[in-house]
Amino acid sequence: MHDDAEWSRPSPGRSGLRADAGLALVLAIASVTTALLYARTGMYPGAAEPWVWAVGLGLATLPLALRRRYPVPVALVVSVGFFVCGQFGVPEVLIINICLFIALYTVGAWERRRGLALWARLGIGVAMIVWLVITLIIASSSSDYFEGISRSGIFSAYATYAVIQIITNLLYFGGAYFFGERSWNAARNQALLEARGRELELERQTSAAQAVALDRLSIARELHDVVAHHVSVMGIQAAAARRSLERDPARAAEALTVVEESAGTAVDELRRLVGTLRDPSKEASAPTTIGLAHLSALVAEAQSSGTPTTLIVAGEPRPIPMLVDVALYRVVQEALTNIRKHAGRGATAEVRLRFGEESVEVEISDDGVRQELAQRSRGSGLGLRGMRERVGAVGGTVQAGRRERGGFLVRAAVPVAPVSSGSPASPTAAPVG
């Protein structure tokens, strides 16, 4: 972002320099033409020598070719040319006045050092006014200037003419100052608006990229939770069916039934996920089978897959926000999946759901053998990372690690404001059955 105090107008570029050179050339030719016309009228008796014409008109016009690159030096040179023309009788007043105005305007509009711009214009303006006043004083005592104009009295015709000249010059220099400052401020404000526009566009692109990344992260978590859970169940049951296929066909058939059901459930959840991605408006109306109200089904599924699991609910169940409900359910689902994968044969699991006054907490523990814990620690960590991301998104925390008496423990807690009896309920989970 540009700072007002540090902003500097960019260089005009080649096209700008070519335009200034063309302007200077046009003004030089115009000044010579008008000078010849003024000389022809006979209004300037005793006109200066041609070389004085060349010096005065050249200094007043040609330096404007570099006016935007060197504003203050050009203004000083043009002022000298203006003085030469006026002091030594060059018969030209129109074009050189235009040139001086352009030079002073350019100092205000293009000089990057604002202090220098101020003092340069002030100095040139004061010098010109002083020169004018001295010239008027000298002319007031000489009858050769303005013959026939009364000079007697404070309110004489000549005094009135002098006042008009001073006022005209003050307006002239004041106008050059005003329009130069206005151009500088307009360019600065435009640059600030463009810089803010670029920053807003960059922020928009960053926000869009972050939104895409968050969506990808959410999809990755959902796929991991759905696929990992059901595939682990299918793997365990398929292994059980293989081992008992010959000696206990009925048990093998039962295990294969669980595999079939898990595969169907996984496909249904994947279809629901894909349908939500294709049409987000269906998310609110789509039936859901996840949430703390379905923990008993999740525990039963873990038991049927060969991991004895107990569900304990502490505290008074109460409605909680849907996002918290789903996040805690996914934590339990992922933790039970990890138990089946890593805790080893014969391990048992326990799921505790606690409803506190200001929080809801789930705790999943197992008594898996210690040699299996190292394998759990060497895993990809995607499951634990997904837990922390889900629970962190709703303001909660996740703790995971070994238990002192053996096994592994995952604890997730989310602050939930207590619901007063008279307040209306927001989208919530049903009580645990």
mmCIF file of N, CA and C in Angstrom, residues 292-395:
data_model
loop_
_atom_site.group_PDB
_atom_site.id
_atom_site.type_symbol
_atom_site.label_atom_id
_atom_site.label_comp_id
_atom_site.label_asym_id
_atom_site.label_seq_id
_atom_site.Cartn_x
_atom_site.Cartn_y
_atom_site.Cartn_z
ATOM 1 N N LEU A 292 -23.635 -38.235 17.663
ATOM 2 C CA LEU A 292 -23.538 -38.902 18.958
ATOM 3 C C LEU A 292 -24.745 -39.779 19.253
ATOM 4 N N ALA A 293 -25.879 -39.488 18.626
ATOM 5 C CA ALA A 293 -27.051 -40.323 18.835
ATOM 6 C C ALA A 293 -26.863 -41.723 18.277
ATOM 7 N N HIS A 294 -25.880 -41.896 17.405
ATOM 8 C CA HIS A 294 -25.640 -43.196 16.776
ATOM 9 C C HIS A 294 -24.373 -43.866 17.315
ATOM 10 N N LEU A 295 -23.900 -43.427 18.463
ATOM 11 C CA LEU A 295 -22.714 -44.063 19.037
ATOM 12 C C LEU A 295 -22.973 -45.532 19.372
ATOM 13 N N SER A 296 -24.176 -45.834 19.815
ATOM 14 C CA SER A 296 -24.466 -47.235 20.157
ATOM 15 C C SER A 296 -24.331 -48.130 18.932
ATOM 16 N N ALA A 297 -24.769 -47.638 17.755
ATOM 17 C CA ALA A 297 -24.612 -48.425 16.529
ATOM 18 C C ALA A 297 -23.139 -48.563 16.174
ATOM 19 N N LEU A 298 -22.378 -47.504 16.406
ATOM 20 C CA LEU A 298 -20.947 -47.560 16.112
ATOM 21 C C LEU A 298 -20.248 -48.560 17.039
ATOM 22 N N VAL A 299 -20.638 -48.569 18.301
ATOM 23 C CA VAL A 299 -20.054 -49.510 19.253
ATOM 24 C C VAL A 299 -20.454 -50.945 18.894
ATOM 25 N N ALA A 300 -21.710 -51.136 18.503
ATOM 26 C CA ALA A 300 -22.155 -52.478 18.110
ATOM 27 C C ALA A 300 -21.383 -52.974 16.891
ATOM 28 N N GLU A 301 -21.103 -52.084 15.963
ATOM 29 C CA GLU A 301 -20.330 -52.455 14.786
ATOM 30 C C GLU A 301 -18.916 -52.871 15.169
ATOM 31 N N ALA A 302 -18.321 -52.141 16.136
ATOM 32 C CA ALA A 302 -16.986 -52.509 16.603
ATOM 33 C C ALA A 302 -17.008 -53.871 17.281
ATOM 34 N N GLN A 303 -18.055 -54.143 18.052
ATOM 35 C CA GLN A 303 -18.164 -55.447 18.712
ATOM 36 C C GLN A 303 -18.315 -56.570 17.689
ATOM 37 N N SER A 304 -19.128 -56.328 16.653
ATOM 38 C CA SER A 304 -19.329 -57.367 15.647
ATOM 39 C C SER A 304 -18.071 -57.633 14.832
ATOM 40 N N SER A 305 -17.176 -56.658 14.810
ATOM 41 C CA SER A 305 -15.933 -56.854 14.071
ATOM 42 C C SER A 305 -14.863 -57.521 14.919
ATOM 43 N N GLY A 306 -15.166 -57.889 16.163
ATOM 44 C CA GLY A 306 -14.235 -58.645 16.984
ATOM 45 C C GLY A 306 -13.555 -57.865 18.072
ATOM 46 N N THR A 307 -13.945 -56.612 18.297
ATOM 47 C CA THR A 307 -13.337 -55.802 19.359
ATOM 48 C C THR A 307 -14.385 -55.518 20.420
ATOM 49 N N PRO A 308 -14.331 -56.211 21.573
ATOM 50 C CA PRO A 308 -15.301 -55.930 22.635
ATOM 51 C C PRO A 308 -15.251 -54.456 23.030
ATOM 52 N N THR A 309 -16.365 -53.780 22.931
ATOM 53 C CA THR A 309 -16.406 -52.334 23.150
ATOM 54 C C THR A 309 -17.576 -51.999 24.059
ATOM 55 N N THR A 310 -17.325 -51.076 24.987
ATOM 56 C CA THR A 310 -18.337 -50.651 25.948
ATOM 57 C C THR A 310 -18.593 -49.160 25.769
ATOM 58 N N LEU A 311 -19.857 -48.789 25.836
ATOM 59 C CA LEU A 311 -20.253 -47.380 25.759
ATOM 60 C C LEU A 311 -20.761 -46.938 27.120
ATOM 61 N N ILE A 312 -20.197 -45.865 27.640
ATOM 62 C CA ILE A 312 -20.599 -45.293 28.923
ATOM 63 C C ILE A 312 -20.950 -43.825 28.700
ATOM 64 N N VAL A 313 -22.134 -43.428 29.121
ATOM 65 C CA VAL A 313 -22.581 -42.041 28.989
ATOM 66 C C VAL A 313 -22.685 -41.449 30.386
ATOM 67 N N ALA A 314 -21.995 -40.389 30.623
ATOM 68 C CA ALA A 314 -22.000 -39.705 31.914
ATOM 69 C C ALA A 314 -22.611 -38.323 31.746
ATOM 70 N N GLY A 315 -23.366 -37.907 32.732
ATOM 71 C CA GLY A 315 -24.012 -36.611 32.667
ATOM 72 C C GLY A 315 -25.369 -36.702 31.986
ATOM 73 N N GLU A 316 -26.061 -35.577 31.964
ATOM 74 C CA GLU A 316 -27.391 -35.520 31.374
ATOM 75 C C GLU A 316 -27.282 -35.166 29.893
ATOM 76 N N PRO A 317 -27.664 -36.106 28.994
ATOM 77 C CA PRO A 317 -27.586 -35.784 27.557
ATOM 78 C C PRO A 317 -28.432 -34.565 27.227
ATOM 79 N N ARG A 318 -27.918 -33.714 26.349
ATOM 80 C CA ARG A 318 -28.642 -32.515 25.956
ATOM 81 C C ARG A 318 -28.302 -32.188 24.505
ATOM 82 N N PRO A 319 -29.125 -31.408 23.866
ATOM 83 C CA PRO A 319 -28.848 -31.042 22.473
ATOM 84 C C PRO A 319 -27.547 -30.251 22.364
ATOM 85 N N ILE A 320 -26.783 -30.522 21.306
ATOM 86 C CA ILE A 320 -25.542 -29.797 21.034
ATOM 87 C C ILE A 320 -25.536 -29.402 19.562
ATOM 88 N N PRO A 321 -24.754 -28.425 19.179
ATOM 89 C CA PRO A 321 -24.707 -28.008 17.775
ATOM 90 C C PRO A 321 -24.307 -29.163 16.861
ATOM 91 N N MET A 322 -24.842 -29.115 15.637
ATOM 92 C CA MET A 322 -24.640 -30.209 14.698
ATOM 93 C C MET A 322 -23.160 -30.401 14.356
ATOM 94 N N LEU A 323 -22.419 -29.304 14.164
ATOM 95 C CA LEU A 323 -21.007 -29.431 13.806
ATOM 96 C C LEU A 323 -20.219 -30.106 14.919
ATOM 97 N N VAL A 324 -20.524 -29.766 16.163
ATOM 98 C CA VAL A 324 -19.864 -30.422 17.299
ATOM 99 C C VAL A 324 -20.262 -31.893 17.349
ATOM 100 N N ASP A 325 -21.517 -32.161 17.102
ATOM 101 C CA ASP A 325 -22.033 -33.530 17.124
ATOM 102 C C ASP A 325 -21.288 -34.409 16.120
ATOM 103 N N VAL A 326 -21.182 -33.930 14.883
ATOM 104 C CA VAL A 326 -20.512 -34.713 13.834
ATOM 105 C C VAL A 326 -19.025 -34.857 14.130
ATOM 106 N N ALA A 327 -18.380 -33.774 14.610
ATOM 107 C CA ALA A 327 -16.945 -33.832 14.881
ATOM 108 C C ALA A 327 -16.629 -34.882 15.945
ATOM 109 N N LEU A 328 -17.393 -34.904 17.027
ATOM 110 C CA LEU A 328 -17.136 -35.881 18.090
ATOM 111 C C LEU A 328 -17.440 -37.307 17.621
ATOM 112 N N TYR A 329 -18.474 -37.453 16.820
ATOM 113 C CA TYR A 329 -18.776 -38.784 16.274
ATOM 114 C C TYR A 329 -17.606 -39.291 15.435
ATOM 115 N N ARG A 330 -17.055 -38.412 14.592
ATOM 116 C CA ARG A 330 -15.936 -38.821 13.745
ATOM 117 C C ARG A 330 -14.703 -39.170 14.585
ATOM 118 N N VAL A 331 -14.507 -38.493 15.686
ATOM 119 C CA VAL A 331 -13.386 -38.828 16.559
ATOM 120 C C VAL A 331 -13.546 -40.251 17.093
ATOM 121 N N VAL A 332 -14.743 -40.567 17.560
ATOM 122 C CA VAL A 332 -14.982 -41.924 18.070
ATOM 123 C C VAL A 332 -14.806 -42.943 16.954
ATOM 124 N N GLN A 333 -15.333 -42.653 15.790
ATOM 125 C CA GLN A 333 -15.235 -43.584 14.662
ATOM 126 C C GLN A 333 -13.779 -43.841 14.287
ATOM 127 N N GLU A 334 -12.981 -42.767 14.203
ATOM 128 C CA GLU A 334 -11.580 -42.933 13.829
ATOM 129 C C GLU A 334 -10.792 -43.656 14.925
ATOM 130 N N ALA A 335 -11.091 -43.335 16.171
ATOM 131 C CA ALA A 335 -10.376 -43.984 17.265
ATOM 132 C C ALA A 335 -10.673 -45.485 17.297
ATOM 133 N N LEU A 336 -11.925 -45.888 17.091
ATOM 134 C CA LEU A 336 -12.258 -47.318 17.058
ATOM 135 C C LEU A 336 -11.618 -48.005 15.860
ATOM 136 N N THR A 337 -11.538 -47.296 14.748
ATOM 137 C CA THR A 337 -10.842 -47.859 13.584
ATOM 138 C C THR A 337 -9.375 -48.115 13.904
ATOM 139 N N ASN A 338 -8.731 -47.159 14.575
ATOM 140 C CA ASN A 338 -7.322 -47.333 14.940
ATOM 141 C C ASN A 338 -7.146 -48.484 15.924
ATOM 142 N N ILE A 339 -8.106 -48.673 16.814
ATOM 143 C CA ILE A 339 -8.015 -49.786 17.770
ATOM 144 C C ILE A 339 -8.056 -51.120 17.020
ATOM 145 N N ARG A 340 -8.981 -51.229 16.060
ATOM 146 C CA ARG A 340 -9.057 -52.477 15.305
ATOM 147 C C ARG A 340 -7.793 -52.728 14.504
ATOM 148 N N LYS A 341 -7.168 -51.662 14.023
ATOM 149 C CA LYS A 341 -5.988 -51.823 13.171
ATOM 150 C C LYS A 341 -4.718 -52.081 13.978
ATOM 151 N N HIS A 342 -4.610 -51.471 15.170
ATOM 152 C CA HIS A 342 -3.311 -51.445 15.844
ATOM 153 C C HIS A 342 -3.296 -52.074 17.236
ATOM 154 N N ALA A 343 -4.442 -52.235 17.895
ATOM 155 C CA ALA A 343 -4.414 -52.662 19.292
ATOM 156 C C ALA A 343 -4.064 -54.139 19.464
ATOM 157 N N GLY A 344 -4.219 -54.931 18.426
ATOM 158 C CA GLY A 344 -3.876 -56.347 18.530
ATOM 159 C C GLY A 344 -5.065 -57.199 18.946
ATOM 160 N N ARG A 345 -4.873 -58.499 18.827
ATOM 161 C CA ARG A 345 -5.952 -59.432 19.165
ATOM 162 C C ARG A 345 -6.230 -59.409 20.666
ATOM 163 N N GLY A 346 -7.487 -59.578 20.965
ATOM 164 C CA GLY A 346 -7.883 -59.657 22.367
ATOM 165 C C GLY A 346 -8.024 -58.326 23.053
ATOM 166 N N ALA A 347 -7.750 -57.229 22.351
ATOM 167 C CA ALA A 347 -7.864 -55.904 22.973
ATOM 168 C C ALA A 347 -9.325 -55.531 23.131
ATOM 169 N N THR A 348 -9.631 -54.853 24.189
ATOM 170 C CA THR A 348 -10.981 -54.342 24.418
ATOM 171 C C THR A 348 -10.944 -52.817 24.398
ATOM 172 N N ALA A 349 -12.105 -52.239 24.109
ATOM 173 C CA ALA A 349 -12.189 -50.782 24.001
ATOM 174 C C ALA A 349 -13.321 -50.262 24.867
ATOM 175 N N GLU A 350 -13.185 -49.000 25.222
ATOM 176 C CA GLU A 350 -14.207 -48.350 26.037
ATOM 177 C C GLU A 350 -14.426 -46.937 25.508
ATOM 178 N N VAL A 351 -15.676 -46.581 25.279
ATOM 179 C CA VAL A 351 -16.049 -45.255 24.793
ATOM 180 C C VAL A 351 -16.826 -44.555 25.895
ATOM 181 N N ARG A 352 -16.359 -43.399 26.311
ATOM 182 C CA ARG A 352 -17.035 -42.610 27.343
ATOM 183 C C ARG A 352 -17.500 -41.284 26.730
ATOM 184 N N LEU A 353 -18.748 -40.995 26.930
ATOM 185 C CA LEU A 353 -19.324 -39.725 26.491
ATOM 186 C C LEU A 353 -19.781 -38.965 27.732
ATOM 187 N N ARG A 354 -19.187 -37.772 27.927
ATOM 188 C CA ARG A 354 -19.497 -36.982 29.120
ATOM 189 C C ARG A 354 -20.145 -35.658 28.707
ATOM 190 N N PHE A 355 -21.270 -35.380 29.319
ATOM 191 C CA PHE A 355 -21.946 -34.098 29.135
ATOM 192 C C PHE A 355 -21.680 -33.257 30.375
ATOM 193 N N GLY A 356 -20.767 -32.312 30.259
ATOM 194 C CA GLY A 356 -20.497 -31.409 31.363
ATOM 195 C C GLY A 356 -21.368 -30.174 31.282
ATOM 196 N N GLU A 357 -21.223 -29.281 32.261
ATOM 197 C CA GLU A 357 -22.029 -28.064 32.268
ATOM 198 C C GLU A 357 -21.655 -27.135 31.115
ATOM 199 N N GLU A 358 -20.364 -27.107 30.770
ATOM 200 C CA GLU A 358 -19.923 -26.172 29.736
ATOM 201 C C GLU A 358 -19.148 -26.858 28.631
ATOM 202 N N SER A 359 -19.162 -28.179 28.559
ATOM 203 C CA SER A 359 -18.435 -28.870 27.505
ATOM 204 C C SER A 359 -19.013 -30.259 27.307
ATOM 205 N N VAL A 360 -18.677 -30.826 26.154
ATOM 206 C CA VAL A 360 -18.998 -32.211 25.850
ATOM 207 C C VAL A 360 -17.681 -32.904 25.513
ATOM 208 N N GLU A 361 -17.492 -34.108 26.036
ATOM 209 C CA GLU A 361 -16.206 -34.787 25.908
ATOM 210 C C GLU A 361 -16.422 -36.249 25.539
ATOM 211 N N VAL A 362 -15.590 -36.756 24.637
ATOM 212 C CA VAL A 362 -15.569 -38.187 24.336
ATOM 213 C C VAL A 362 -14.172 -38.703 24.650
ATOM 214 N N GLU A 363 -14.138 -39.914 25.167
ATOM 215 C CA GLU A 363 -12.865 -40.536 25.529
ATOM 216 C C GLU A 363 -12.902 -41.982 25.045
ATOM 217 N N ILE A 364 -11.935 -42.353 24.244
ATOM 218 C CA ILE A 364 -11.858 -43.697 23.694
ATOM 219 C C ILE A 364 -10.531 -44.301 24.136
ATOM 220 N N SER A 365 -10.605 -45.430 24.833
ATOM 221 C CA SER A 365 -9.396 -46.066 25.352
ATOM 222 C C SER A 365 -9.418 -47.545 25.020
ATOM 223 N N ASP A 366 -8.240 -48.145 25.022
ATOM 224 C CA ASP A 366 -8.123 -49.591 24.809
ATOM 225 C C ASP A 366 -6.998 -50.115 25.682
ATOM 226 N N ASP A 367 -6.923 -51.442 25.792
ATOM 227 C CA ASP A 367 -5.862 -52.079 26.578
ATOM 228 C C ASP A 367 -4.947 -52.904 25.670
ATOM 229 N N GLY A 368 -4.693 -52.385 24.472
ATOM 230 C CA GLY A 368 -3.835 -53.087 23.524
ATOM 231 C C GLY A 368 -2.454 -53.323 24.082
ATOM 232 N N VAL A 369 -1.796 -54.372 23.579
ATOM 233 C CA VAL A 369 -0.467 -54.724 24.071
ATOM 234 C C VAL A 369 0.530 -53.656 23.676
ATOM 235 N N ARG A 370 1.583 -53.554 24.483
ATOM 236 C CA ARG A 370 2.516 -52.439 24.308
ATOM 237 C C ARG A 370 3.269 -52.503 22.985
ATOM 238 N N GLN A 371 3.582 -53.705 22.488
ATOM 239 C CA GLN A 371 4.359 -53.753 21.255
ATOM 240 C C GLN A 371 3.565 -53.199 20.074
ATOM 241 N N GLU A 372 2.233 -53.170 20.196
ATOM 242 C CA GLU A 372 1.444 -52.623 19.118
ATOM 243 C C GLU A 372 1.417 -51.095 19.137
ATOM 244 N N LEU A 373 1.768 -50.485 20.289
ATOM 245 C CA LEU A 373 1.722 -49.026 20.386
ATOM 246 C C LEU A 373 2.784 -48.374 19.525
ATOM 247 N N ALA A 374 3.939 -49.016 19.419
ATOM 248 C CA ALA A 374 4.994 -48.468 18.568
ATOM 249 C C ALA A 374 4.528 -48.407 17.121
ATOM 250 N N GLN A 375 3.813 -49.443 16.693
ATOM 251 C CA GLN A 375 3.290 -49.438 15.341
ATOM 252 C C GLN A 375 2.304 -48.294 15.145
ATOM 253 N N ARG A 376 1.494 -48.031 16.182
ATOM 254 C CA ARG A 376 0.546 -46.935 16.088
ATOM 255 C C ARG A 376 1.262 -45.592 15.970
ATOM 256 N N SER A 377 2.374 -45.456 16.665
ATOM 257 C CA SER A 377 3.120 -44.197 16.629
ATOM 258 C C SER A 377 3.824 -43.996 15.298
ATOM 259 N N ARG A 378 4.157 -45.107 14.606
ATOM 260 C CA ARG A 378 4.860 -44.985 13.341
ATOM 261 C C ARG A 378 3.914 -44.808 12.159
ATOM 262 N N GLY A 379 2.602 -44.762 12.408
ATOM 263 C CA GLY A 379 1.649 -44.629 11.319
ATOM 264 C C GLY A 379 1.729 -43.269 10.657
ATOM 265 N N SER A 380 0.889 -43.103 9.633
ATOM 266 C CA SER A 380 0.916 -41.850 8.868
ATOM 267 C C SER A 380 0.457 -40.658 9.685
ATOM 268 N N GLY A 381 -0.356 -40.900 10.724
ATOM 269 C CA GLY A 381 -0.833 -39.795 11.548
ATOM 270 C C GLY A 381 -1.987 -39.032 10.936
ATOM 271 N N LEU A 382 -2.497 -39.487 9.781
ATOM 272 C CA LEU A 382 -3.588 -38.761 9.151
ATOM 273 C C LEU A 382 -4.843 -38.790 10.001
ATOM 274 N N GLY A 383 -5.085 -39.949 10.688
ATOM 275 C CA GLY A 383 -6.279 -40.040 11.521
ATOM 276 C C GLY A 383 -6.259 -39.050 12.662
ATOM 277 N N LEU A 384 -5.165 -39.018 13.425
ATOM 278 C CA LEU A 384 -5.059 -38.073 14.541
ATOM 279 C C LEU A 384 -5.063 -36.636 14.035
ATOM 280 N N ARG A 385 -4.404 -36.395 12.911
ATOM 281 C CA ARG A 385 -4.404 -35.043 12.357
ATOM 282 C C ARG A 385 -5.825 -34.627 11.980
ATOM 283 N N GLY A 386 -6.567 -35.552 11.351
ATOM 284 C CA GLY A 386 -7.954 -35.234 11.003
ATOM 285 C C GLY A 386 -8.806 -34.962 12.226
ATOM 286 N N MET A 387 -8.581 -35.738 13.307
ATOM 287 C CA MET A 387 -9.316 -35.481 14.548
ATOM 288 C C MET A 387 -9.062 -34.058 15.046
ATOM 289 N N ARG A 388 -7.799 -33.690 15.104
ATOM 290 C CA ARG A 388 -7.451 -32.363 15.646
ATOM 291 C C ARG A 388 -8.025 -31.259 14.762
ATOM 292 N N GLU A 389 -8.004 -31.466 13.451
ATOM 293 C CA GLU A 389 -8.548 -30.440 12.558
ATOM 294 C C GLU A 389 -10.053 -30.303 12.733
ATOM 295 N N ARG A 390 -10.744 -31.432 12.809
ATOM 296 C CA ARG A 390 -12.194 -31.389 12.974
ATOM 297 C C ARG A 390 -12.578 -30.718 14.287
ATOM 298 N N VAL A 391 -12.000 -31.203 15.367
ATOM 299 C CA VAL A 391 -12.367 -30.689 16.682
ATOM 300 C C VAL A 391 -11.871 -29.255 16.851
ATOM 301 N N GLY A 392 -10.690 -28.950 16.323
ATOM 302 C CA GLY A 392 -10.192 -27.572 16.398
ATOM 303 C C GLY A 392 -11.089 -26.604 15.665
ATOM 304 N N ALA A 393 -11.734 -27.060 14.577
ATOM 305 C CA ALA A 393 -12.611 -26.177 13.811
ATOM 306 C C ALA A 393 -13.838 -25.755 14.608
ATOM 307 N N VAL A 394 -14.223 -26.525 15.616
ATOM 308 C CA VAL A 394 -15.381 -26.164 16.446
ATOM 309 C C VAL A 394 -14.949 -25.686 17.827
ATOM 310 N N GLY A 395 -13.658 -25.355 17.962
ATOM 311 C CA GLY A 395 -13.170 -24.762 19.198
ATOM 312 C C GLY A 395 -12.744 -25.739 20.268
#
